Coordinates of N, CA, C and O in Angstrom, one line a residue:
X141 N -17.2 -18.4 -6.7 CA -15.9 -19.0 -6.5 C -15.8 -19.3 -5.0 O -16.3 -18.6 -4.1
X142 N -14.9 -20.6 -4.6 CA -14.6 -20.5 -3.5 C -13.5 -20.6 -3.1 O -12.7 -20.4 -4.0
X143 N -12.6 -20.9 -1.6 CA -11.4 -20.7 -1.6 C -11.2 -22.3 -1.0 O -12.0 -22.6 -0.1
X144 N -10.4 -23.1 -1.4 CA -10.1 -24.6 -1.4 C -8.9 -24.6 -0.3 O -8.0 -23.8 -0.2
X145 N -9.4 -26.1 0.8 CA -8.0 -26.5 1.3 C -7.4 -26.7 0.5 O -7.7 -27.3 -0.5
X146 N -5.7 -25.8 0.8 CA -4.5 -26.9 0.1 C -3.8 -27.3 1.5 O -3.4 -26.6 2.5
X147 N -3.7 -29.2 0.9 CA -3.2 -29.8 1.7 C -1.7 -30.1 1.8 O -1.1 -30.2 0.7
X148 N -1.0 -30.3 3.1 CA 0.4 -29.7 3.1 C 1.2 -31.7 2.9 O 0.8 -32.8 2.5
X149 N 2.2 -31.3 3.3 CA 2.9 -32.5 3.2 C 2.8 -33.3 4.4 O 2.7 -33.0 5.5
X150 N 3.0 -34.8 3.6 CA 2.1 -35.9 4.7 C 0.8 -36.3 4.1 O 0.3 -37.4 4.5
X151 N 0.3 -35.6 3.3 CA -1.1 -35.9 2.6 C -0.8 -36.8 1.5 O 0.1 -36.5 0.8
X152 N -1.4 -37.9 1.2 CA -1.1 -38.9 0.3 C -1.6 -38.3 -1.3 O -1.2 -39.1 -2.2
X153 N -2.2 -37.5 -1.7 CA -2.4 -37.0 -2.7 C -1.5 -36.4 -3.3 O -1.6 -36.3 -4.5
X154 N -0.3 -35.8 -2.5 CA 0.5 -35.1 -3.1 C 1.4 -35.5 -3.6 O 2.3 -34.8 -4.0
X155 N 1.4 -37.4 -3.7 CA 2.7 -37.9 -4.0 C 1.9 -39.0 -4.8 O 2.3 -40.2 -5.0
X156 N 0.7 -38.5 -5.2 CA 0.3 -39.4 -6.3 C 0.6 -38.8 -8.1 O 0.5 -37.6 -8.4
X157 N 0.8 -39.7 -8.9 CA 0.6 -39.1 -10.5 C -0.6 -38.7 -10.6 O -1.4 -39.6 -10.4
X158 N -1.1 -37.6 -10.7 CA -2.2 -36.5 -11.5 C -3.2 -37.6 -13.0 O -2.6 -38.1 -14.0
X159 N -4.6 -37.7 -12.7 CA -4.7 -37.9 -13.9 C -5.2 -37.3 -14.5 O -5.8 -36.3 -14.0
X160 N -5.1 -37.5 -15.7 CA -5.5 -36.6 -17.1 C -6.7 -36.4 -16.7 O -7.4 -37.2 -16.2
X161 N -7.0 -34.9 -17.0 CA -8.6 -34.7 -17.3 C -9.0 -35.0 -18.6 O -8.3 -35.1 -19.6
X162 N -10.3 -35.3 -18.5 CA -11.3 -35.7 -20.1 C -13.2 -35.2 -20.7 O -14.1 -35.5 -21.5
X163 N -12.7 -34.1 -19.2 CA -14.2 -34.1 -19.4 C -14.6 -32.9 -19.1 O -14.8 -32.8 -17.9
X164 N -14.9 -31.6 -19.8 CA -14.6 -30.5 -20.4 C -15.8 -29.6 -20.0 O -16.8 -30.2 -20.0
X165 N -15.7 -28.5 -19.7 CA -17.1 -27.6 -19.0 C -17.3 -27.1 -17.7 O -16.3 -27.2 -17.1
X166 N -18.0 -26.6 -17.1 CA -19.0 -25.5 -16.4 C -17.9 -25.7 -15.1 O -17.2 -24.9 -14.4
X167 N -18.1 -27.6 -15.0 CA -17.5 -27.9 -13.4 C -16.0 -27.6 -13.6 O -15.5 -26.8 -12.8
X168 N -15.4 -28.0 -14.2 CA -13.9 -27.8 -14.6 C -13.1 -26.6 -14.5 O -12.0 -26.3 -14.0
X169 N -14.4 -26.0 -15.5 CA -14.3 -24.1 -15.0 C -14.1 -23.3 -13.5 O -13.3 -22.4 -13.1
X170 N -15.2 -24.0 -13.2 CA -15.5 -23.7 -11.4 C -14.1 -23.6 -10.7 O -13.5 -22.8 -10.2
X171 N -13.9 -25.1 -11.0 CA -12.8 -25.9 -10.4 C -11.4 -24.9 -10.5 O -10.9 -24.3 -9.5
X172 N -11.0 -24.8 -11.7 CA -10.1 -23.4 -12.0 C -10.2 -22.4 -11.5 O -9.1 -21.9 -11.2
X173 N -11.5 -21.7 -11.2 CA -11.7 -20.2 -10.9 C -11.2 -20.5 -9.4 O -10.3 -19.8 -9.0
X174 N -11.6 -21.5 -8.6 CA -11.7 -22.0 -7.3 C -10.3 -22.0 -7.0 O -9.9 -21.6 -5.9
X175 N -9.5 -22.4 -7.8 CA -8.2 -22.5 -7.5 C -7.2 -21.1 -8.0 O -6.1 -20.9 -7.4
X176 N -7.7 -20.4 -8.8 CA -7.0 -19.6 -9.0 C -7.4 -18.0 -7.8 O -6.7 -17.0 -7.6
X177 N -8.7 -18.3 -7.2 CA -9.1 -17.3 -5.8 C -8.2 -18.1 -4.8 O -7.4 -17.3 -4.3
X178 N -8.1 -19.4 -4.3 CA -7.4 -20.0 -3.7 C -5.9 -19.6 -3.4 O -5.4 -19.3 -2.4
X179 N -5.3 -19.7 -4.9 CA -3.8 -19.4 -5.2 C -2.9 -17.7 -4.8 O -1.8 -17.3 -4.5
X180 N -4.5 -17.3 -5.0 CA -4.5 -15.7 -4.7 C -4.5 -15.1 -3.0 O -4.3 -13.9 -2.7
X181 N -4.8 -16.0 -2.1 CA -5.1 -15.9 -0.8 C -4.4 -16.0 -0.2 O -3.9 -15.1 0.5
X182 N -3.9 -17.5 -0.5 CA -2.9 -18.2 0.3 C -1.6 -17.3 0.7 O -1.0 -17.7 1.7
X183 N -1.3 -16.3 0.2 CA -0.8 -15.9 -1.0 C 0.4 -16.7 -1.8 O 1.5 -16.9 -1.4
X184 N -0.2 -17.3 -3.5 CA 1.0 -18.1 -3.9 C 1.2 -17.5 -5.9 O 0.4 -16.8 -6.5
X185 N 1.9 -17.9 -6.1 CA 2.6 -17.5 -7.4 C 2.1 -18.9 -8.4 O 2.1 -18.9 -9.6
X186 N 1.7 -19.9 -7.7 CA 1.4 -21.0 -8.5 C 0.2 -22.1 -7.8 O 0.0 -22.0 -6.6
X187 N -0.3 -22.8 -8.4 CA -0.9 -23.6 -7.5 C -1.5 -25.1 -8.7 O -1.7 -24.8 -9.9
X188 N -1.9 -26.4 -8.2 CA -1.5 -27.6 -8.6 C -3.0 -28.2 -8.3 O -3.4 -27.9 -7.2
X189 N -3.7 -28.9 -9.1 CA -5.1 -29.3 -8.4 C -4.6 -30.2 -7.3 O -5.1 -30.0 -6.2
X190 N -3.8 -31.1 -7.6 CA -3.2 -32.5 -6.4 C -3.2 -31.5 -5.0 O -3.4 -32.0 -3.9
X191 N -3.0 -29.7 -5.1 CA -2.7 -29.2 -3.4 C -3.8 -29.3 -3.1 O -3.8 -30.0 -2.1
X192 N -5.3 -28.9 -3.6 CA -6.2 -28.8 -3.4 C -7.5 -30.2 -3.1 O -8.7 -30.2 -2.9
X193 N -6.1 -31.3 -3.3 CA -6.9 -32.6 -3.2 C -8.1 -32.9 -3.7 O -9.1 -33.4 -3.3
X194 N -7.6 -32.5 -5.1 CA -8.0 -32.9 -6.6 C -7.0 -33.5 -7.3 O -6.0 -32.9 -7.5
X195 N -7.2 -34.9 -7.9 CA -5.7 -35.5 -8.4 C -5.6 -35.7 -10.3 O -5.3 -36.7 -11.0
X196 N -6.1 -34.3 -10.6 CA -6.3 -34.1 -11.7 C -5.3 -32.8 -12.3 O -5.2 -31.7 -11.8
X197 N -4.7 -33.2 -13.2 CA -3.9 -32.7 -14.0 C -4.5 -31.2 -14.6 O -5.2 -31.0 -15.6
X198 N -4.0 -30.2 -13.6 CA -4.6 -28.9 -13.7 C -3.7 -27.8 -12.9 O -3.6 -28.1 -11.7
X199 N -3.2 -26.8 -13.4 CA -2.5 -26.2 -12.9 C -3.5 -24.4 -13.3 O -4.4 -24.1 -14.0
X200 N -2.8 -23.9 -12.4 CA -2.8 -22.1 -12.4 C -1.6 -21.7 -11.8 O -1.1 -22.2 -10.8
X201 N -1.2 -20.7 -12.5 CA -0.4 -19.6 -12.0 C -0.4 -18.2 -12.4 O -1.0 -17.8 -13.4
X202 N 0.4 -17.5 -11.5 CA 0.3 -15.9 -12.2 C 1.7 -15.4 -11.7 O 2.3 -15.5 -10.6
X203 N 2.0 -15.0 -12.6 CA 3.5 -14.8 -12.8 C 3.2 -13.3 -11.8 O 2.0 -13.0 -11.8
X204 N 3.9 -12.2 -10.9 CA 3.2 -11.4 -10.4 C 3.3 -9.8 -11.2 O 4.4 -9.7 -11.8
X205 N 2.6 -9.0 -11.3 CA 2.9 -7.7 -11.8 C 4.2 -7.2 -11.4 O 4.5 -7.2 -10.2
X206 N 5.3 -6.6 -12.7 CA 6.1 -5.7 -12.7 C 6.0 -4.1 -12.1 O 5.7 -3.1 -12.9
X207 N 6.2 -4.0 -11.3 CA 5.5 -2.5 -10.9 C 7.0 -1.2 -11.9 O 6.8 -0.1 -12.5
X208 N 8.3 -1.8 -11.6 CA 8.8 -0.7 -12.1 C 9.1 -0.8 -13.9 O 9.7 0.1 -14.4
X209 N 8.8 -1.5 -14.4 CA 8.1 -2.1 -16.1 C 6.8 -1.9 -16.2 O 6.3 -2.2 -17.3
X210 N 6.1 -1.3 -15.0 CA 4.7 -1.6 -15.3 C 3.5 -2.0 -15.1 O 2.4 -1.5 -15.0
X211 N 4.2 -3.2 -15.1 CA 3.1 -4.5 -16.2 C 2.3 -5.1 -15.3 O 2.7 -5.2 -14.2
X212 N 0.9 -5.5 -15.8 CA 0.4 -6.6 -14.8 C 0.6 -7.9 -14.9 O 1.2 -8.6 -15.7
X213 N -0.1 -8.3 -13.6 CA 0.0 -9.6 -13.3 C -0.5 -10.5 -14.3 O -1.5 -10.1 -14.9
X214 N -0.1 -11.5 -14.6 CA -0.1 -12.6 -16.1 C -0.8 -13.6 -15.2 O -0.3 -13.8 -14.1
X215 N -1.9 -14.4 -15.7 CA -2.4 -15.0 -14.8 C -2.2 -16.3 -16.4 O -2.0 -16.1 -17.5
X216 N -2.4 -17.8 -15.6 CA -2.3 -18.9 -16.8 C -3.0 -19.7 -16.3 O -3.2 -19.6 -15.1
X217 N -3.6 -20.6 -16.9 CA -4.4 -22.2 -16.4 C -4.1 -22.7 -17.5 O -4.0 -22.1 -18.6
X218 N -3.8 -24.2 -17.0 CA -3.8 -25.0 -18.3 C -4.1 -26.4 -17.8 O -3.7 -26.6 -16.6
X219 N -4.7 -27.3 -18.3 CA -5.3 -28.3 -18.2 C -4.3 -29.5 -18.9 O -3.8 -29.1 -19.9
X220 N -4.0 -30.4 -18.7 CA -3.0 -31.7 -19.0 C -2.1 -31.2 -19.8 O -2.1 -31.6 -21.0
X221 N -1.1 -29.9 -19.2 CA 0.2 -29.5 -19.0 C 1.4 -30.3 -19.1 O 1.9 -30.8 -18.1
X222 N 2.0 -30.6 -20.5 CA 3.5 -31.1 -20.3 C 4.6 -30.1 -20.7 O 4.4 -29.0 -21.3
X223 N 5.7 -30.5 -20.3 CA 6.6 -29.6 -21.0 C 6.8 -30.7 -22.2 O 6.8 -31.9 -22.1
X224 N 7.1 -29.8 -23.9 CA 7.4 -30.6 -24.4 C 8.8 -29.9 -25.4 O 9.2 -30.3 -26.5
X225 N 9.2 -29.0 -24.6 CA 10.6 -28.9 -25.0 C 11.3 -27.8 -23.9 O 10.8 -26.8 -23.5
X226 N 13.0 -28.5 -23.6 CA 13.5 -27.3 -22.6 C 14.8 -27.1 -22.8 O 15.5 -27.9 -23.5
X227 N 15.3 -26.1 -22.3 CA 16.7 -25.5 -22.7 C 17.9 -26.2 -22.4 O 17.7 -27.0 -21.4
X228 N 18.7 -26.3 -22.7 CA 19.7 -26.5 -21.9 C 20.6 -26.2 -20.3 O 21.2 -26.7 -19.3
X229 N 20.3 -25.1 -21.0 CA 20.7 -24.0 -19.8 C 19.9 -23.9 -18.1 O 18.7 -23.4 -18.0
X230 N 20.4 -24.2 -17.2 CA 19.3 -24.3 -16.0 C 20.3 -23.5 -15.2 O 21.5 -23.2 -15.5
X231 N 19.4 -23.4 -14.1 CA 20.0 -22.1 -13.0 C 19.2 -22.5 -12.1 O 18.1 -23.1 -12.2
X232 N 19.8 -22.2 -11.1 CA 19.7 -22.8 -9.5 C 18.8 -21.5 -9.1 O 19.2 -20.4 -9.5
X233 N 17.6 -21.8 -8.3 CA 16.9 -20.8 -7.8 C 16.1 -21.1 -6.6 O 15.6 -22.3 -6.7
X234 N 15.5 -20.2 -5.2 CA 15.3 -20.5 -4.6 C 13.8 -20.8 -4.6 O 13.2 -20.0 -5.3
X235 N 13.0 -21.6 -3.9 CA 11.5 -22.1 -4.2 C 11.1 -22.3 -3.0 O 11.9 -22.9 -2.2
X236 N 9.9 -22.0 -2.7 CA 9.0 -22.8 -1.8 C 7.7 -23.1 -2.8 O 7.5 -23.0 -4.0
X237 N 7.0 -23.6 -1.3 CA 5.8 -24.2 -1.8 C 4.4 -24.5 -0.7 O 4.3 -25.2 0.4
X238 N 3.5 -23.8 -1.3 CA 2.3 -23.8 -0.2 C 1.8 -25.2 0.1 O 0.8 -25.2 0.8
X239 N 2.2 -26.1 -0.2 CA 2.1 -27.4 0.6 C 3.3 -27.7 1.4 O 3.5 -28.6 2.2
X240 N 4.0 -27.0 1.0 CA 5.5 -27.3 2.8 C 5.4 -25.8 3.3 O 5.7 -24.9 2.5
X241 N 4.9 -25.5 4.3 CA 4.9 -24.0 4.5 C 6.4 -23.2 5.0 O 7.1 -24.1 5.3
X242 N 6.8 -22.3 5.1 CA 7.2 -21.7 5.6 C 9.0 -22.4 5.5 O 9.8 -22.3 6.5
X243 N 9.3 -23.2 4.2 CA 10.6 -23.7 3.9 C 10.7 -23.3 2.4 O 9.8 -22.9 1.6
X244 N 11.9 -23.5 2.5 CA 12.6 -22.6 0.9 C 13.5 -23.7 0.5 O 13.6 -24.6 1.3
X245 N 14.1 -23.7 -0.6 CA 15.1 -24.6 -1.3 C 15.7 -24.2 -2.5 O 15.0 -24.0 -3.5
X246 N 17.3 -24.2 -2.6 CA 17.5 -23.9 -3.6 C 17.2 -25.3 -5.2 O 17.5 -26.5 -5.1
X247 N 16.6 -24.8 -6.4 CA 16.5 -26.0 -7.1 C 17.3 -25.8 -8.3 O 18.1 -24.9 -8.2
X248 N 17.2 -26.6 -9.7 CA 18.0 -26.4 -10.7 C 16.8 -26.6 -11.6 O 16.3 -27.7 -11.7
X249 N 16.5 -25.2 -12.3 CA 15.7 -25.9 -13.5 C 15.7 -25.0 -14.8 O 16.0 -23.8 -14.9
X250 N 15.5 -25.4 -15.3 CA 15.0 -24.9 -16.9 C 15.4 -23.4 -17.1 O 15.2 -23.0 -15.9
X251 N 15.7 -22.5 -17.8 CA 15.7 -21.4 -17.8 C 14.3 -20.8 -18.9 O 13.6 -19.8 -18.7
X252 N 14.2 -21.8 -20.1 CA 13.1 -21.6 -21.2 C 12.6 -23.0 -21.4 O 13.3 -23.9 -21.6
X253 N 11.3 -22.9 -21.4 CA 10.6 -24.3 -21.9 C 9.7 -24.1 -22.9 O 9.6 -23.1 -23.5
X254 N 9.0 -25.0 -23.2 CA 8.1 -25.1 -24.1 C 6.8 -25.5 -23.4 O 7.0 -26.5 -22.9
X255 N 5.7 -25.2 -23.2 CA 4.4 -25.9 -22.5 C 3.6 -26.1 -23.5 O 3.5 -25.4 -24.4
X256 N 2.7 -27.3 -23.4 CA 1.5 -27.2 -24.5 C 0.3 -28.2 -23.2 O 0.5 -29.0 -22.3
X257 N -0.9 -27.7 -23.6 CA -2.0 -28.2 -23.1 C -3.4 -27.8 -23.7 O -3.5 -27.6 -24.9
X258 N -4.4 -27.6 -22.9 CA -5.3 -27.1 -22.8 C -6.1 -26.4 -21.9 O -6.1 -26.8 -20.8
X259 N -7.0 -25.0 -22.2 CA -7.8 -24.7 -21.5 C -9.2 -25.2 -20.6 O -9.6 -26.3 -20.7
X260 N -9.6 -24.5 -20.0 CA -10.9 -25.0 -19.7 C -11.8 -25.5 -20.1 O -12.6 -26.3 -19.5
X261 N -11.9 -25.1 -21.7 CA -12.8 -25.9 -22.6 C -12.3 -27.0 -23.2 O -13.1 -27.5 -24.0
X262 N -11.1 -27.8 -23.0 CA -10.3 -28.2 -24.2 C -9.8 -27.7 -25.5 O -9.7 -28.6 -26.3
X263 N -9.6 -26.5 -25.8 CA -8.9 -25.8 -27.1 C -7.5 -25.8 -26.4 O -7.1 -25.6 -25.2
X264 N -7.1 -26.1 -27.2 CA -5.4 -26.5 -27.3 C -4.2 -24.8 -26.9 O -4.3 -23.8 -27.6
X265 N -3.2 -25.0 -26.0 CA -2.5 -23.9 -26.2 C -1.3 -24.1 -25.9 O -1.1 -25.1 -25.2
X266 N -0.3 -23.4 -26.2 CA 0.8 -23.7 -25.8 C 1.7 -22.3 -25.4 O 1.5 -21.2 -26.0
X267 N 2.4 -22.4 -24.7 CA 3.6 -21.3 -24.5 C 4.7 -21.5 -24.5 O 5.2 -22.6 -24.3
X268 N 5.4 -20.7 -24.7 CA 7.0 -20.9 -24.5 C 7.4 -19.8 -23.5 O 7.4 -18.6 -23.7
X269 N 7.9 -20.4 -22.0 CA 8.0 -19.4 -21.0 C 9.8 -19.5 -20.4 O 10.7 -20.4 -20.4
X270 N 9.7 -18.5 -20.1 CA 11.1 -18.1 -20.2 C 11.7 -17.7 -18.5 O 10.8 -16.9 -18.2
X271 N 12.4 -17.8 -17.5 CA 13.1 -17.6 -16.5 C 11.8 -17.9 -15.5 O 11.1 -18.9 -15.5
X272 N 11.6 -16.6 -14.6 CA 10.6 -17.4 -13.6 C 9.3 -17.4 -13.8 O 8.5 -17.6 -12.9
X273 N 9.0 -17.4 -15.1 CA 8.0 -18.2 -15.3 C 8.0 -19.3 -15.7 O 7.2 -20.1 -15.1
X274 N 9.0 -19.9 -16.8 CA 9.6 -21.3 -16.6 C 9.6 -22.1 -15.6 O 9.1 -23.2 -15.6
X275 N 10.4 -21.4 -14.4 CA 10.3 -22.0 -13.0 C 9.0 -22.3 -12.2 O 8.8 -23.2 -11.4
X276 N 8.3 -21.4 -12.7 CA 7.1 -21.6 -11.7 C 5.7 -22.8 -12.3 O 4.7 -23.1 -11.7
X277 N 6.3 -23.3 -13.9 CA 6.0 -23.6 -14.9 C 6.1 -25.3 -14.3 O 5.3 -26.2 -14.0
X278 N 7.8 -25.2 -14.5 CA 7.7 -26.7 -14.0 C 7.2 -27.2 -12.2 O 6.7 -28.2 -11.8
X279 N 7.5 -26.2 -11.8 CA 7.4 -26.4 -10.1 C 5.8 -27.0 -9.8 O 5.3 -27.9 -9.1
X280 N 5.1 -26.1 -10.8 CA 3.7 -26.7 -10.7 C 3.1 -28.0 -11.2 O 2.3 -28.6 -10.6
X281 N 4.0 -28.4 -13.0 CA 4.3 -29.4 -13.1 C 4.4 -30.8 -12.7 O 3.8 -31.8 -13.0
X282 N 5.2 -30.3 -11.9 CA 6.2 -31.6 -11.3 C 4.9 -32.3 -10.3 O 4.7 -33.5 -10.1
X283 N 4.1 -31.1 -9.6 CA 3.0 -31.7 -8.7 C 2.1 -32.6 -9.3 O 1.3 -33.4 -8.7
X284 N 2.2 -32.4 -10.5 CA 0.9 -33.2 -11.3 C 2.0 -34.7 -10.7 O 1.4 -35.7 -10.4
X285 N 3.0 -34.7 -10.8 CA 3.9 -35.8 -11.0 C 4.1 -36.8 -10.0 O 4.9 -37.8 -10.0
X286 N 3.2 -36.3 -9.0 CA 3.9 -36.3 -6.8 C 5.4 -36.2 -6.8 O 6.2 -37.0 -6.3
X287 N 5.7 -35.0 -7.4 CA 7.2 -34.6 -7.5 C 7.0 -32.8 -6.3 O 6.5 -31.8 -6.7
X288 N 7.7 -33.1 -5.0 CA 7.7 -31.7 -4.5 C 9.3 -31.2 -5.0 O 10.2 -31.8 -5.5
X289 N 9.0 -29.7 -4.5 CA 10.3 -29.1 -4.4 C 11.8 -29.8 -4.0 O 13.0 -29.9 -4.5
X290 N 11.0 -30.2 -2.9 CA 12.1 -30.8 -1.6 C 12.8 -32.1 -2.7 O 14.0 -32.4 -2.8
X291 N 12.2 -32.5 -3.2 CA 12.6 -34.4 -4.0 C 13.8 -33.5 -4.9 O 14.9 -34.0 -5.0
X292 N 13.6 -32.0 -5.4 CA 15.0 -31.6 -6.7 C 15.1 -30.6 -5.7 O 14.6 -29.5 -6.1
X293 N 15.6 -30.5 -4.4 CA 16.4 -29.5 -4.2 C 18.0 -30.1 -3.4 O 18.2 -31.3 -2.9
X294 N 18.7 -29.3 -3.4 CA 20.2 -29.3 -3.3 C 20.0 -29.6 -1.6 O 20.2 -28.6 -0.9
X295 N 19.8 -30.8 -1.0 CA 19.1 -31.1 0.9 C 20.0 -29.8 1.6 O 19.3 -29.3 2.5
X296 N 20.9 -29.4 1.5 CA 22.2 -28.8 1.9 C 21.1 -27.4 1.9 O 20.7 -27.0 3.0
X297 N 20.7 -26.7 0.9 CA 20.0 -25.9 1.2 C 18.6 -25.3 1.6 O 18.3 -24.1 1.7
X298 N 17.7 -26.6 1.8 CA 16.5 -26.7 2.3 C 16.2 -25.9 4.1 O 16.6 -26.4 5.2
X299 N 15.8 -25.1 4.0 CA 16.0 -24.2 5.4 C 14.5 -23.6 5.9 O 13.6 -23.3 5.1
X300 N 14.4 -23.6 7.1 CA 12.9 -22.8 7.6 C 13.1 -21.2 7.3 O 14.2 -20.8 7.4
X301 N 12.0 -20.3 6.8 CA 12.6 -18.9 7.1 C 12.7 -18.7 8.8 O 12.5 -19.4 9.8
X302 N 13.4 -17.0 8.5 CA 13.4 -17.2 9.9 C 12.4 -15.5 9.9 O 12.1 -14.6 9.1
X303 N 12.3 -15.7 11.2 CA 11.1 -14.6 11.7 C 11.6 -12.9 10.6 O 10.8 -12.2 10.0
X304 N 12.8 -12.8 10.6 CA 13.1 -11.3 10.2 C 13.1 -11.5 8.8 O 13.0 -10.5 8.1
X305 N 13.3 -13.0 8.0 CA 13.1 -13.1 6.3 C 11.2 -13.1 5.9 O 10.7 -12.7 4.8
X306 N 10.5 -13.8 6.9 CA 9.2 -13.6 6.6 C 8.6 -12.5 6.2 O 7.9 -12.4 5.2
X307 N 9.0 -11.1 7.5 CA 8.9 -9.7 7.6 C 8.8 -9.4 6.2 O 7.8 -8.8 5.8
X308 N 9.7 -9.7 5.4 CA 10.3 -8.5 4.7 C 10.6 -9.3 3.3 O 11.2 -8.9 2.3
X309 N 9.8 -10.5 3.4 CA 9.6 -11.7 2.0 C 9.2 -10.9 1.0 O 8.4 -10.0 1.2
X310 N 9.8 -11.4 -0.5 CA 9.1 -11.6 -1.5 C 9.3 -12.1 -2.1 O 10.5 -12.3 -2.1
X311 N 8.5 -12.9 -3.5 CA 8.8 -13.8 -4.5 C 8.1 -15.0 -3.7 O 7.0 -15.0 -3.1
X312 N 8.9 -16.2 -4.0 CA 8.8 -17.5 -3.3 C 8.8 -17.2 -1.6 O 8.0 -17.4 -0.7
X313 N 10.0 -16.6 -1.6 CA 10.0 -16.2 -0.1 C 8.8 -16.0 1.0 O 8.7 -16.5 2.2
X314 N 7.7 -14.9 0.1 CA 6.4 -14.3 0.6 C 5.5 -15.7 0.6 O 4.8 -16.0 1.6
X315 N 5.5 -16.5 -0.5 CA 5.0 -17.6 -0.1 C 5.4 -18.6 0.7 O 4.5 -19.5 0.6
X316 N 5.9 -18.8 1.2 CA 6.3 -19.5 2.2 C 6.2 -18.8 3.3 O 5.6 -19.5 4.1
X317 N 6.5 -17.7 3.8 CA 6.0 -17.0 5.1 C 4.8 -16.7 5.1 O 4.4 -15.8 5.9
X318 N 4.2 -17.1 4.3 CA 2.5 -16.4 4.5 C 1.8 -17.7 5.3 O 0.8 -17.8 6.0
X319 N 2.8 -18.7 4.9 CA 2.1 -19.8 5.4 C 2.6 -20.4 6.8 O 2.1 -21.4 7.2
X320 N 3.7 -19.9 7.4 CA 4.5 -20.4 8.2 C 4.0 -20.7 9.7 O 4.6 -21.5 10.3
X321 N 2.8 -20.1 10.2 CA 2.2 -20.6 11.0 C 1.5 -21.7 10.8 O 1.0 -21.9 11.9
X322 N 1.0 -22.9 9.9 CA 0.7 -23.9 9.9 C 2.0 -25.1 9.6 O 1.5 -26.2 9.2
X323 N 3.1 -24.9 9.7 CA 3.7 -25.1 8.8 C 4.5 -26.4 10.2 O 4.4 -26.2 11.4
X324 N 5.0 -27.4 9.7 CA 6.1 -28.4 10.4 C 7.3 -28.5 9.9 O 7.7 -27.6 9.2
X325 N 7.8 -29.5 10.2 CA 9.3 -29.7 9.2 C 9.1 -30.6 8.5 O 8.6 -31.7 8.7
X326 N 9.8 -30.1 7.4 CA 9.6 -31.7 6.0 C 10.5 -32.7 6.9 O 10.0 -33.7 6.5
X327 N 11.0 -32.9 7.4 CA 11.7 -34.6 8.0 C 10.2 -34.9 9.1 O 9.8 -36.0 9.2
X328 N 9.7 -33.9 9.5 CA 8.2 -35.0 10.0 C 7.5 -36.0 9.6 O 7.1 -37.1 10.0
X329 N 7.6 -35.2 8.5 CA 6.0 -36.0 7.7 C 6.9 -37.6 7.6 O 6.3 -38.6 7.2

């Protein structure tokens, strides 16, 4: 495995449509494992092949371990990812994103969706994911789309952390301060 640039905003890949993958096996695999050690570094909750400047329709995420439930960390890959069914019901929640570093935004999305795609090999799967994994579901999504955070967030709440929220981050939050020393302002780019 190795660990992949992800490229931040300003990079023209990230605002391109994602194409379908079609061609199934060993490299594809790679490519996944690569991104999912990648996702794990950075430190991020999700990650999009388009960050990695791959413009193929490929996502990972890992929802993170429950420690007072438990539970471990749920890790997902899925290969030409749609949603194809979602709730009504949406809720405003806050997001970053390891291609804008060290900014947050409140967004509106989905509370339960429906996903269907494929694995690494092409066998077919689908889920039905529910609150922040929904969120982290479409967030990753939307990249296949050149759709960022910033395009569905509320502009009013788009903000830098600041030094004492980095400290003491977690969730989206921790992703975004992990990255905040490379990081500029989205009105830059």
């Amino acid at each position: 495995m190795a660990i992949r640039e992800i490229i931040t905003l300003g990079h023209p890949t990230l605002r391109q449509k994602a194409r379908k993958v079609t061609r199934f096996g060993p490299e594809l695999k790679q490519l996944i494992d690569d991104m999912v050690e990648t996702m794990r570094v950075a430190p991020g909750v999700g990650l999009a092949a388009p960050q990695v400047n791959i413009p193929e329709r490929i996502i990972v995420l890992e929802l993170p371990a429950d420690e007072e439930e438990g539970l471990p960390a749920e890790l997902y890959t899925y290969v030409n990812p749609e949603i194809v069914k979602v709730s009504r019901e949406t809720e405003a929640g806050e997001e970053g994103c390891l291609s804008i570093p060290g900014y947050l935004g409140e967004v509106d999305r989905h509370v339960e969706i429906l996903v269907r795609g494929q694995d690494a090999y092409g066998k077919p799967q689908r889920i039905k994911a529910y609150d922040y994994l929904a969120r982290i579901f479409q967030h990753e999504i939307d990249h296949l789309d050149g759709v960022l955070f910033i395009d569905k967030a509320d502009p009013a709440t788009i903000r830098k952390l600041t030094a004492e929220e980095a400290a003491t981050a977690t969730g989206e939050a921790a992703e975004a301060a992990a990255l905040m020393d490379r990081s500029e302002t989205p009105a830059q780019q």
